[in-house]
Coordinates of C-alpha atoms in Angstrom, one line a residue:
Chain H
X1 CA 78.7 52.9 108.1
X2 CA 77.1 53.3 104.8
X3 CA 77.7 55.7 101.8
X4 CA 78.0 59.4 102.4
X5 CA 77.9 62.5 100.1
X6 CA 79.0 65.9 101.5
X7 CA 77.9 68.8 99.6
X8 CA 77.7 72.6 100.3
X9 CA 74.3 74.4 100.2
X10 CA 74.3 78.0 98.8
X11 CA 73.2 80.3 100.9
X12 CA 69.5 81.2 99.6
X13 CA 69.3 84.7 98.0
X14 CA 68.4 87.7 100.4
X15 CA 68.4 85.0 103.4
X16 CA 71.1 84.6 106.3
X17 CA 72.6 81.3 106.7
X18 CA 70.3 80.7 109.6
X19 CA 67.3 81.1 107.7
X20 CA 68.3 79.1 104.9
X21 CA 69.4 76.2 107.3
X22 CA 65.8 76.4 108.8
X23 CA 64.2 76.6 105.3
X24 CA 66.1 73.2 104.4
X25 CA 65.4 71.5 107.9
X26 CA 61.5 72.4 107.7
X27 CA 61.7 70.6 104.0
X28 CA 63.2 67.4 105.6
X29 CA 60.7 67.5 108.3
X30 CA 58.0 67.6 106.0
X31 CA 59.4 64.7 104.1
X32 CA 59.3 62.6 107.3
X33 CA 62.5 62.9 108.7
X34 CA 63.0 62.7 112.5
X35 CA 65.3 64.5 114.3
X36 CA 68.0 62.9 116.3
X37 CA 70.2 65.1 118.2
X38 CA 72.9 67.1 116.9
X39 CA 76.5 66.7 115.3
X40 CA 79.7 68.1 114.9
X41 CA 82.8 67.9 112.3
X42 CA 86.0 70.0 113.0
X43 CA 89.1 70.7 111.3
X44 CA 92.5 71.9 112.3
X45 CA 95.2 73.0 109.8
X46 CA 98.8 72.2 110.4
X47 CA 102.0 73.4 108.5
X48 CA 104.8 71.6 108.2
X49 CA 107.7 73.4 110.6
X50 CA 109.8 75.4 108.9
X51 CA 113.0 73.9 110.5
X52 CA 112.0 70.3 109.1
X53 CA 111.7 71.8 105.4
X54 CA 114.5 70.5 103.5
X55 CA 117.0 72.8 101.5
X56 CA 115.1 71.9 98.4
X57 CA 112.7 74.7 98.9
X58 CA 109.6 72.4 98.8
X59 CA 106.5 74.0 99.8
X60 CA 105.5 72.9 103.2
X61 CA 102.6 70.2 102.9
X62 CA 99.4 70.9 104.9
X63 CA 97.9 68.4 107.3
X64 CA 94.4 68.5 108.6
X65 CA 93.4 67.0 112.0
X66 CA 89.7 66.3 112.2
X67 CA 87.0 64.9 114.4
X68 CA 83.7 63.8 113.7
X69 CA 81.1 63.2 116.6
X70 CA 79.8 60.0 114.7
X71 CA 83.0 58.4 115.7
X72 CA 83.7 60.0 119.1
X73 CA 86.7 57.8 119.8
X74 CA 88.7 58.5 116.9
X75 CA 90.8 61.5 115.2
X76 CA 91.6 61.5 111.4
X77 CA 94.6 63.2 110.4
X78 CA 94.7 63.8 106.4
X79 CA 97.1 65.0 103.9
X80 CA 95.6 66.7 100.9
X81 CA 95.6 64.0 98.3
X82 CA 97.5 61.9 100.5
X83 CA 96.8 59.0 103.3
X84 CA 94.4 59.2 105.8
X85 CA 95.3 58.1 109.2
X86 CA 92.8 56.9 111.7
X87 CA 93.8 57.2 115.3
X88 CA 92.4 57.3 119.0
X89 CA 91.5 60.8 120.2
X90 CA 95.1 60.7 121.9
X91 CA 96.4 61.6 118.8
X92 CA 95.5 65.5 119.5
X93 CA 97.8 65.2 122.6
X94 CA 100.5 63.7 120.4
X95 CA 100.3 66.5 118.0
X96 CA 101.0 68.9 120.7
X97 CA 104.4 66.6 121.2
X98 CA 105.2 66.7 117.6
X99 CA 105.1 70.9 117.7
X100 CA 108.5 70.8 116.1
X101 CA 107.4 69.3 113.1
X102 CA 103.7 70.6 112.5
X103 CA 102.7 73.9 113.8
X104 CA 99.0 74.7 114.3
X105 CA 97.9 77.5 111.8
X106 CA 96.7 80.5 113.6
X107 CA 92.7 80.8 113.6
X108 CA 92.4 78.2 111.1
X109 CA 89.9 76.0 112.9
X110 CA 86.7 75.3 111.0
X111 CA 83.9 73.3 112.1
X112 CA 80.3 72.5 111.1
X113 CA 77.4 71.9 113.5
X114 CA 73.9 71.0 113.2
X115 CA 71.2 68.7 113.4
X116 CA 71.0 64.9 112.7
X117 CA 67.8 63.7 111.0
X118 CA 66.8 60.2 110.2
X119 CA 64.8 59.2 107.5
X120 CA 64.3 55.5 106.8
X121 CA 67.8 54.3 106.0
X122 CA 69.1 57.9 105.3
X123 CA 71.1 59.9 107.7
X124 CA 71.0 63.6 107.0
X125 CA 73.1 66.1 108.7
X126 CA 72.6 70.0 108.2
X127 CA 75.1 72.1 109.6
X128 CA 76.3 75.8 109.7
X129 CA 80.1 75.8 109.0
X130 CA 81.7 78.4 110.9
X131 CA 85.3 79.8 111.1
X132 CA 86.0 81.6 114.2
X133 CA 82.8 83.6 115.1
X134 CA 81.4 83.8 111.8
X135 CA 79.2 81.7 109.9
X136 CA 80.4 80.9 106.6
X137 CA 77.9 78.6 104.8
X138 CA 76.1 75.4 104.9
X139 CA 77.1 71.7 104.8
X140 CA 74.7 68.9 103.9
X141 CA 75.8 65.2 104.5
X142 CA 73.5 62.5 103.6
X143 CA 74.6 58.8 104.2
X144 CA 72.7 55.8 103.2
X145 CA 73.5 53.2 105.9
X146 CA 72.6 49.8 104.0
X147 CA 75.0 50.1 101.2
X148 CA 78.7 50.0 101.3
X149 CA 79.8 50.3 97.5
X150 CA 79.8 54.1 96.7
X151 CA 79.1 53.7 92.8
X152 CA 76.2 51.1 93.4
X153 CA 73.9 53.5 95.3
X154 CA 75.1 56.6 93.6
X155 CA 72.0 57.2 91.4
X156 CA 69.6 56.3 94.5
X157 CA 71.4 58.7 96.4
X158 CA 71.0 61.4 93.9
X159 CA 67.2 60.8 93.7
X160 CA 67.1 61.4 97.6
X161 CA 69.3 64.3 97.2
X162 CA 67.0 66.0 94.6
X163 CA 63.8 65.5 96.8
X164 CA 65.0 68.0 99.3
X165 CA 68.0 70.1 97.5
X166 CA 66.3 70.6 94.2
X167 CA 68.3 72.4 91.8
X168 CA 71.4 72.5 94.2
X169 CA 71.9 68.8 93.9
X170 CA 75.5 68.2 93.9
X171 CA 77.6 65.9 91.3
X172 CA 79.2 63.0 92.0
X173 CA 82.1 63.1 94.7
X174 CA 85.4 62.5 93.7
X175 CA 86.0 60.1 96.1
X176 CA 83.3 57.8 94.8
X177 CA 85.0 57.5 91.3
X178 CA 88.2 56.9 93.0
X179 CA 88.0 53.3 94.0
X180 CA 85.6 51.4 91.9
X181 CA 83.6 48.6 93.7
X182 CA 85.6 49.3 97.3
X183 CA 83.9 49.3 100.5
X184 CA 83.3 52.9 101.5
X185 CA 84.8 53.8 104.9
X186 CA 84.6 56.9 107.5
X187 CA 88.0 58.4 105.7
X188 CA 86.3 58.8 102.7
X189 CA 83.7 61.2 104.4
X190 CA 86.5 62.8 106.2
X191 CA 88.4 63.6 103.0
X192 CA 84.9 65.0 101.4
X193 CA 84.5 67.3 104.6
X194 CA 87.9 68.5 104.2
X195 CA 87.5 69.2 100.5
X196 CA 84.5 71.2 101.5
X197 CA 86.1 73.1 104.1
X198 CA 88.9 74.1 101.7
X199 CA 86.2 75.3 99.3
X200 CA 84.8 77.3 101.9
X201 CA 88.0 79.0 103.0
X202 CA 88.8 80.0 99.7
X203 CA 85.4 81.4 99.1
X204 CA 86.1 83.5 102.2
X205 CA 89.2 85.2 100.6
X206 CA 86.9 86.8 97.9
X207 CA 85.0 89.4 99.6
X208 CA 81.3 88.4 99.4
X209 CA 78.9 90.9 100.6
X210 CA 75.5 90.1 102.1
X211 CA 76.2 86.4 103.1
X212 CA 75.1 87.3 106.7
Chain K
X1 CA -32.1 31.6 75.0
X2 CA -30.9 35.0 74.0
X3 CA -27.4 33.5 74.4
X4 CA -27.8 30.9 71.6
X5 CA -27.2 33.2 68.7
X6 CA -24.0 34.6 70.5
X7 CA -22.7 30.9 71.0
X8 CA -23.5 30.3 67.5
X9 CA -21.8 33.2 66.2
X10 CA -18.6 32.3 68.1
X11 CA -18.6 28.8 66.8
X12 CA -19.0 30.0 63.2
X13 CA -16.1 32.4 63.8
X14 CA -13.6 29.7 65.1
X15 CA -14.6 27.2 62.3
X16 CA -13.9 30.0 59.6
X17 CA -10.6 30.6 61.0
X18 CA -9.7 26.9 61.1
X19 CA -11.0 26.8 57.5
X20 CA -8.8 29.5 56.2
X21 CA -5.5 28.4 58.0
X22 CA -5.5 24.8 57.3
X23 CA -4.2 24.8 53.6
X24 CA -1.5 27.6 54.7
X25 CA -0.1 25.3 57.8
X26 CA 0.4 22.7 55.3
X27 CA 2.7 25.0 52.9
X28 CA 4.4 25.9 56.2
X29 CA 3.0 29.7 55.8
X30 CA 0.9 30.0 58.6
X31 CA 3.1 30.7 61.4
X32 CA 2.5 33.3 64.0
X33 CA 0.3 34.0 66.9
X34 CA -3.6 33.1 66.6
X35 CA -6.0 35.0 68.6
X36 CA -9.5 33.8 69.0
X37 CA -12.2 36.4 69.6
X38 CA -15.5 36.2 70.8
X39 CA -18.0 38.3 68.9
X40 CA -18.7 41.4 70.3
X41 CA -16.1 41.2 72.9
X42 CA -12.8 43.0 73.2
X43 CA -10.8 40.1 75.3
X44 CA -9.5 37.2 73.4
X45 CA -11.1 33.9 74.1
X46 CA -8.0 31.8 73.1
X47 CA -4.9 32.4 71.7
X48 CA -2.4 29.9 70.2
X49 CA 1.1 30.1 68.4
X50 CA 2.1 27.9 65.3
X51 CA 5.8 27.9 64.4
X52 CA 5.8 25.1 62.1
X53 CA 3.4 23.2 59.9
X54 CA 1.3 21.0 62.0
X55 CA -2.0 21.6 63.5
X56 CA -2.5 23.5 66.9
X57 CA -3.5 21.3 69.6
X58 CA -6.1 22.9 71.1
X59 CA -7.8 22.0 74.3
X60 CA -10.3 23.5 76.3
X61 CA -8.3 23.5 79.4
X62 CA -4.5 24.2 79.8
X63 CA -2.2 21.6 78.6
X64 CA -0.5 19.7 81.5
X65 CA 3.2 20.2 81.4
X66 CA 4.1 16.6 81.1
X67 CA 2.9 16.5 77.6
X68 CA 5.9 18.4 76.6
X69 CA 7.9 15.3 77.7
X70 CA 6.1 12.9 76.1
X71 CA 6.4 14.3 72.6
X72 CA 9.3 12.4 70.5
X73 CA 12.5 14.1 70.4
X74 CA 12.3 14.3 66.7
X75 CA 9.6 17.2 67.2
X76 CA 11.9 20.2 67.6
X77 CA 8.8 22.7 68.3
X78 CA 5.1 22.7 68.2
X79 CA 2.2 24.9 68.4
X80 CA 0.7 25.4 71.7
X81 CA -2.3 26.7 73.3
X82 CA -2.4 28.8 76.3
X83 CA -4.7 31.2 77.9
X84 CA -4.4 34.8 77.4
X85 CA -2.0 35.5 79.9
X86 CA 0.8 34.0 78.0
X87 CA 1.9 31.0 76.4
X88 CA 5.6 30.5 77.6
X89 CA 4.7 27.6 79.5
X90 CA 3.5 25.5 76.9
X91 CA 6.7 25.5 74.9
X92 CA 10.0 23.5 75.1
X93 CA 12.7 22.5 72.9
X94 CA 12.3 18.8 71.5
X95 CA 15.9 17.9 72.5
X96 CA 15.7 19.4 75.8
X97 CA 13.7 16.6 77.5
X98 CA 15.6 16.8 80.7
X99 CA 14.4 20.5 80.9
X100 CA 10.9 19.5 80.5
X101 CA 11.2 17.1 83.5
X102 CA 12.5 19.9 85.5
X103 CA 9.6 22.0 84.8
X104 CA 7.0 19.5 85.4
X105 CA 8.5 18.9 89.0
X106 CA 7.9 22.4 90.2
X107 CA 5.0 24.0 88.2
X108 CA 1.6 23.1 88.8
X109 CA 0.2 24.8 85.6
X110 CA -3.7 23.8 86.5
X111 CA -3.1 26.2 89.7
X112 CA -1.5 28.7 87.5
X113 CA -4.1 29.0 85.5
X114 CA -6.6 29.2 88.5
X115 CA -4.2 31.9 90.1
X116 CA -4.4 34.1 87.1
X117 CA -7.9 34.2 86.9
X118 CA -8.0 34.7 90.6
X119 CA -5.7 37.7 89.9
X120 CA -8.2 39.2 87.3
X121 CA -11.1 38.5 89.8
X122 CA -9.1 40.5 92.2
X123 CA -8.4 43.4 89.8
X124 CA -11.8 43.7 89.0
X125 CA -13.4 43.6 92.4
X126 CA -10.8 46.4 93.5
X127 CA -11.7 48.4 90.7
X128 CA -15.2 48.0 91.6
X129 CA -14.2 49.7 95.0
X130 CA -12.9 52.5 93.3
X131 CA -15.8 52.7 91.1
X132 CA -18.0 52.7 94.1
X133 CA -16.0 55.5 95.6
X134 CA -16.0 57.3 92.5
X135 CA -19.6 57.3 91.9
X136 CA -20.5 58.7 95.1
X137 CA -23.9 58.3 96.9
X138 CA -27.0 57.6 94.9
X139 CA -30.1 59.8 95.2
X140 CA -32.3 58.4 97.6
X141 CA -35.2 60.2 99.7
X142 CA -33.4 60.7 103.0
X143 CA -30.0 61.7 103.7
X144 CA -29.7 58.9 105.9
X145 CA -30.7 56.3 103.4
X146 CA -28.4 57.7 101.3
X147 CA -25.6 57.1 103.5
X148 CA -26.8 53.8 104.5
X149 CA -27.2 52.4 100.7
X150 CA -23.5 53.8 100.1
X151 CA -21.6 52.2 103.3
X152 CA -23.5 49.0 102.8
X153 CA -22.4 48.8 99.0
X154 CA -18.8 50.0 99.9
X155 CA -18.7 47.0 102.7
X156 CA -19.9 44.4 100.2
X157 CA -17.3 45.6 97.7
X158 CA -14.7 45.6 100.2
X159 CA -15.6 42.1 101.2
X160 CA -15.5 40.8 97.8
X161 CA -11.8 42.2 97.7
X162 CA -11.0 40.4 100.7
X163 CA -12.7 37.2 99.6
X164 CA -10.7 37.3 96.2
X165 CA -7.4 38.0 98.0
X166 CA -7.8 35.0 100.2
X167 CA -8.4 32.8 97.1
X168 CA -5.3 34.1 95.6
X169 CA -3.4 33.6 98.6
X170 CA -4.4 29.8 98.6
X171 CA -3.7 29.3 95.1
X172 CA -0.1 30.8 95.5
X173 CA 0.4 27.8 97.9
X174 CA -0.6 25.6 95.5
X175 CA 1.5 26.8 92.5
X176 CA 4.8 26.2 94.1
X177 CA 8.3 27.9 93.2
X178 CA 9.5 26.8 89.8
X179 CA 12.9 28.0 90.3
X180 CA 13.6 26.4 93.5
X181 CA 14.6 22.9 92.4
X182 CA 16.1 24.0 89.2
X183 CA 19.9 23.5 88.8
X184 CA 20.2 26.5 86.9
X185 CA 17.6 28.6 88.7
X186 CA 16.1 31.8 86.3
X187 CA 18.2 30.6 83.4
X188 CA 16.2 27.7 83.0
X189 CA 13.6 29.9 81.7
X190 CA 15.6 30.7 78.9
X191 CA 14.9 27.3 77.2
X192 CA 11.6 28.6 77.0
X193 CA 12.3 31.4 74.8
X194 CA 11.0 31.2 71.2
X195 CA 13.8 33.0 69.8
X196 CA 15.9 30.0 71.1
X197 CA 15.8 28.1 68.1
X198 CA 18.3 30.8 66.5
X199 CA 20.3 31.4 69.6
X200 CA 21.9 28.2 71.2
X201 CA 22.2 29.9 74.5
X202 CA 20.6 27.6 76.5
X203 CA 22.5 24.6 75.2
X204 CA 25.8 26.5 75.6
X205 CA 24.7 27.5 79.1
X206 CA 24.1 23.6 80.0
X207 CA 27.4 22.8 78.5
X208 CA 29.2 25.4 80.8
X209 CA 27.5 24.2 83.8
X210 CA 28.5 20.7 83.2
X211 CA 32.0 21.8 82.5
X212 CA 32.1 23.9 85.8
X213 CA 30.6 20.9 87.7
X214 CA 33.1 18.9 86.4
X215 CA 36.1 21.5 87.4
X216 CA 35.0 21.8 90.8
X217 CA 35.3 18.1 91.1
X218 CA 38.6 17.8 89.9
X219 CA 39.7 20.9 92.1
X220 CA 38.2 18.9 95.2
X221 CA 40.6 16.2 94.3
X222 CA 43.4 18.4 93.8
X223 CA 43.1 20.2 96.8
X224 CA 42.7 16.8 99.0
X225 CA 46.1 15.6 97.2
X226 CA 47.9 18.8 97.6
X227 CA 47.0 19.4 101.5
X228 CA 49.2 16.0 102.2
X229 CA 52.1 18.7 101.4
X230 CA 50.9 21.8 102.4
X231 CA 52.7 24.9 103.4
X232 CA 52.6 23.8 107.1
X233 CA 55.9 21.6 107.1
X234 CA 56.5 21.5 110.8
X235 CA 54.5 18.3 112.1
X236 CA 53.6 20.4 115.3
X237 CA 51.3 22.9 113.1
X238 CA 49.2 20.1 111.9
X239 CA 46.8 20.1 114.7
X240 CA 44.3 17.6 114.4
X241 CA 46.3 15.0 112.0
X242 CA 49.0 15.1 114.6
X243 CA 48.1 11.5 115.5
X244 CA 49.2 10.5 112.0
X245 CA 52.5 12.2 112.3
X246 CA 55.0 9.5 112.2
X247 CA 53.3 8.2 109.0
X248 CA 53.2 11.3 107.4
X249 CA 56.9 12.1 107.9
X250 CA 58.2 13.0 104.3
X251 CA 61.1 11.0 103.2
X252 CA 62.8 14.1 102.2
X253 CA 63.6 15.0 105.7
X254 CA 66.0 12.3 106.3
X255 CA 68.5 12.7 103.9
X256 CA 72.0 12.0 104.5
X257 CA 74.1 15.2 105.4
X258 CA 76.5 14.2 102.6
X259 CA 73.9 14.8 100.1
X260 CA 72.9 18.1 101.5
X261 CA 76.3 19.3 101.3
X262 CA 76.7 18.3 97.8
X263 CA 73.5 20.1 96.7
X264 CA 74.7 23.3 98.5
X265 CA 78.5 23.2 97.0
X266 CA 76.8 22.8 93.6
X267 CA 74.7 25.7 93.8
X268 CA 77.7 27.5 95.3
X269 CA 80.0 26.9 92.4
X270 CA 76.7 28.0 90.1
X271 CA 76.8 31.6 91.2
X272 CA 80.1 33.5 91.2
X273 CA 79.0 36.5 92.8
X274 CA 77.5 34.3 95.6
X275 CA 79.6 32.7 98.5
X276 CA 77.7 29.8 100.5
X277 CA 79.5 29.0 103.7
X278 CA 77.8 25.9 105.3
X279 CA 78.1 24.8 109.1
X280 CA 76.4 22.4 111.3
X281 CA 76.5 24.1 114.9
X282 CA 73.6 22.0 116.2
X283 CA 73.5 18.3 115.1
X284 CA 72.7 17.6 111.4
X285 CA 70.8 20.5 110.5
X286 CA 72.6 22.8 108.1
X287 CA 73.0 26.7 108.5
X288 CA 73.9 28.6 105.8
X289 CA 75.8 32.1 105.4
X290 CA 75.1 33.6 102.1
X291 CA 77.3 36.6 101.3
X292 CA 75.9 38.0 97.9
X293 CA 78.3 40.5 96.3
X294 CA 79.1 43.3 98.7
X295 CA 75.2 44.0 99.0
X296 CA 74.1 41.7 101.8
X297 CA 74.5 38.4 104.0
X298 CA 71.8 36.0 104.4
X299 CA 71.5 33.5 107.3
X300 CA 69.7 30.6 106.1
X301 CA 68.5 27.7 108.5
X302 CA 67.8 24.3 106.7
X303 CA 65.9 21.4 107.9
X304 CA 67.6 18.4 105.7
X305 CA 67.0 20.3 102.4
X306 CA 63.8 22.5 103.6
X307 CA 64.7 25.9 104.3
X308 CA 63.1 26.8 107.6
X309 CA 64.3 30.5 108.2
X310 CA 66.2 33.3 106.5
X311 CA 67.5 36.6 108.0
X312 CA 68.8 39.2 105.5
X313 CA 71.3 41.8 106.7
X314 CA 73.7 44.4 105.5
X315 CA 77.1 43.4 104.2
X316 CA 78.8 45.2 107.1
X317 CA 76.5 44.0 109.8
X318 CA 77.4 41.6 112.2
X319 CA 75.9 38.1 111.6
X320 CA 77.6 36.5 114.6
X321 CA 76.7 36.5 118.4
X322 CA 79.2 37.5 120.9
X323 CA 80.1 33.9 121.6
X324 CA 81.1 33.6 117.7
X325 CA 77.9 31.7 116.7
X326 CA 75.6 32.4 113.6
X327 CA 73.0 34.9 115.1
X328 CA 69.6 33.6 113.5
X329 CA 67.3 35.5 115.6
X330 CA 68.1 39.2 115.8
X331 CA 67.0 41.5 112.8
X332 CA 68.9 43.9 110.5
X333 CA 69.2 47.5 111.7
X334 CA 68.1 48.6 108.5
X335 CA 64.6 48.8 106.8
X336 CA 65.6 47.8 103.4
X337 CA 67.1 44.4 104.6
X338 CA 63.8 43.8 107.1
X339 CA 61.7 44.3 104.1
X340 CA 64.0 42.2 102.1
X341 CA 63.6 39.5 104.9
X342 CA 60.1 39.6 104.6
X343 CA 60.1 38.9 100.9
X344 CA 62.5 36.1 101.4
X345 CA 60.4 34.4 103.6
X346 CA 57.4 34.8 101.2
X347 CA 59.7 33.3 98.5
X348 CA 60.2 30.1 100.9
X349 CA 56.5 29.7 100.7
X350 CA 56.1 30.5 97.2
X351 CA 59.0 27.7 96.1
X352 CA 57.4 24.6 96.9
X353 CA 58.2 21.2 95.4
X354 CA 58.2 18.5 98.1
X355 CA 59.4 15.7 95.7
X356 CA 62.4 17.6 94.6
X357 CA 63.8 19.6 97.4
X358 CA 67.0 20.4 95.6
X359 CA 65.2 22.2 93.0
X360 CA 63.6 24.5 95.4
X361 CA 66.7 25.6 97.3
X362 CA 68.2 26.3 93.7
X363 CA 65.3 28.4 92.7
X364 CA 65.4 30.2 95.9
X365 CA 69.1 31.0 95.6
X366 CA 68.6 31.9 92.1
X367 CA 65.7 34.4 93.3
X368 CA 68.0 35.6 96.0
X369 CA 70.8 36.4 93.6
X370 CA 68.8 38.9 91.6
X371 CA 69.3 41.2 94.9
X372 CA 72.8 41.8 93.6
X373 CA 71.4 44.9 92.3
X374 CA 69.5 45.7 95.2
X375 CA 70.6 49.5 95.0
X376 CA 71.3 49.7 91.6
X377 CA 67.9 48.5 89.9
X378 CA 65.2 51.2 89.5
X379 CA 61.7 49.8 89.9
X380 CA 60.2 48.2 86.7
X381 CA 56.7 50.0 87.3
X382 CA 57.3 53.7 88.5
X383 CA 61.0 53.9 87.1
X384 CA 62.3 55.4 90.3
X385 CA 64.6 54.2 92.7
X386 CA 63.1 55.5 95.9
X387 CA 59.7 55.3 97.5
X388 CA 59.1 56.1 100.8
X389 CA 62.6 55.9 101.3
X390 CA 63.1 52.4 100.3
X391 CA 64.8 50.9 97.0
X392 CA 62.7 48.6 95.0
X393 CA 63.0 45.5 97.6
X394 CA 60.6 43.1 95.7
X395 CA 62.0 40.6 93.1
X396 CA 59.5 39.2 90.8
X397 CA 59.5 35.1 91.7
X398 CA 59.4 34.4 87.7
X399 CA 61.2 37.4 86.0
X400 CA 63.3 38.0 88.8
X401 CA 62.5 42.0 88.0
X402 CA 62.9 44.6 90.4
X403 CA 59.6 46.5 92.1
X404 CA 58.8 48.6 94.9
X405 CA 56.6 46.9 97.5
X406 CA 53.7 48.8 96.6
X407 CA 54.5 48.8 92.7
X408 CA 54.2 45.1 92.3
X409 CA 50.8 43.7 91.4

């Protein structure tokens, strides 16, 4: 597990999501990246059940349960700004049992699917973010395998991102700055995906014409 | 009898020149080239060069070369007489006696003079052939007679060309090759250059030659010495010299383990960002697991205080095999660490000092420590982080600066 940066690629003007993804993958292939199968990251949102809310009137916290095809035997449960729990995939069954405390939000499932590319020690995953039946945006994940400290290799990652994202290169992810010198872990990647999904969900509320 | 007045005129002419120039030689004004003409002819009979006030040594035939070496070293140069084809061979520096010896070995000047006149003969006979062709047939009574005479004339001319050519060929074997035995080959002719009095090119050349000879000799000695402690550290690779193996065993290979432990622990304390774990899973040979910051891990296999093998892996890669031993065979999954492994192996061969193996280990570790900034240091040449997807993996052995593999030179 190396250092990973997850970012959103805006849809090119006058193009569909699918066309923009193709444009991006073609660029990667020209760079010399090799296709290595597919990937999928999904996320489901849970509310705290109304019955468990205290009388203080506090707002219910949202909990996100996520899966990542890179870690097929694990399940990630995260609170916003909160702790991240890494559990076995059985955790899904447990959530059904915990219905009384956490309730699944209706039609909240959001996921990104796409192709996985390898270029030297870099792993690039370009995915289409879908919510229900519709495509909402594009996610780009770049992982640099050999390094384990995020702050060490950010400039290196940035240079690589610039090589194929051009002007859409993202800024430094928030998780990179949180813990200086700490070993980067899978949970940090999931936090980034969670933030990306939340951002895309919010975008969806604003009526955007011509995305598709 | 008709020749007599002609000869007399020539003699008179020659005496006239001598008469005119002798007083000026004494005053040192009569330097230059003197050319003697026979009256009524355009070809010079003789010419000689005068560069300092002394009498020209005129001889009927060409001077033999060894007369040059017979001259006292004090006479820096002299006038010399030579035939019209050039006066270069009759001249040498007074101080360069060895040079003259060299010349006299290879060159037969007598043969040279003959060869030159043979060339002249050949040229004139060839031009006679062309003349004959140019003139065409002479007027005779019958056409047949005309042709016959022309062909006979032409044949005669061709025969004389053939004869002259054969003569020249015979002479060319006598001449020999002047540059063959010469240590400096053609550059030896530099000493014959009259301008040489002003430019000390030739003496400098000799000096340089002497130096380069000396250098070669010393280099030979040094390589002999160095070969005793070559990069082939394993006795098995010595091949031919394997018979002498027991004697050649360096004493540094039988250091007590305690000493090795001491050296390693001293190095461990020297670098705070580097931790070294020493183990001896197979007898006395030590194995080190070096962890450098949170960047990489290095497995180092030692033989006494010599480093035999290094494997560089990622910080989060497994360096142990399934049964819990250090994995000294498998390479890293990442290209960047495979590259660093290659460079570390190069460094092992670079840092060599058989008399002081502890210094070698320390230098190697100092070099290895520079990889703590493997992902943070841009290339010192191109200023970029990535080239072909790899960060600057090379570290200079002296300056420890970061370079891409292709950027280092």
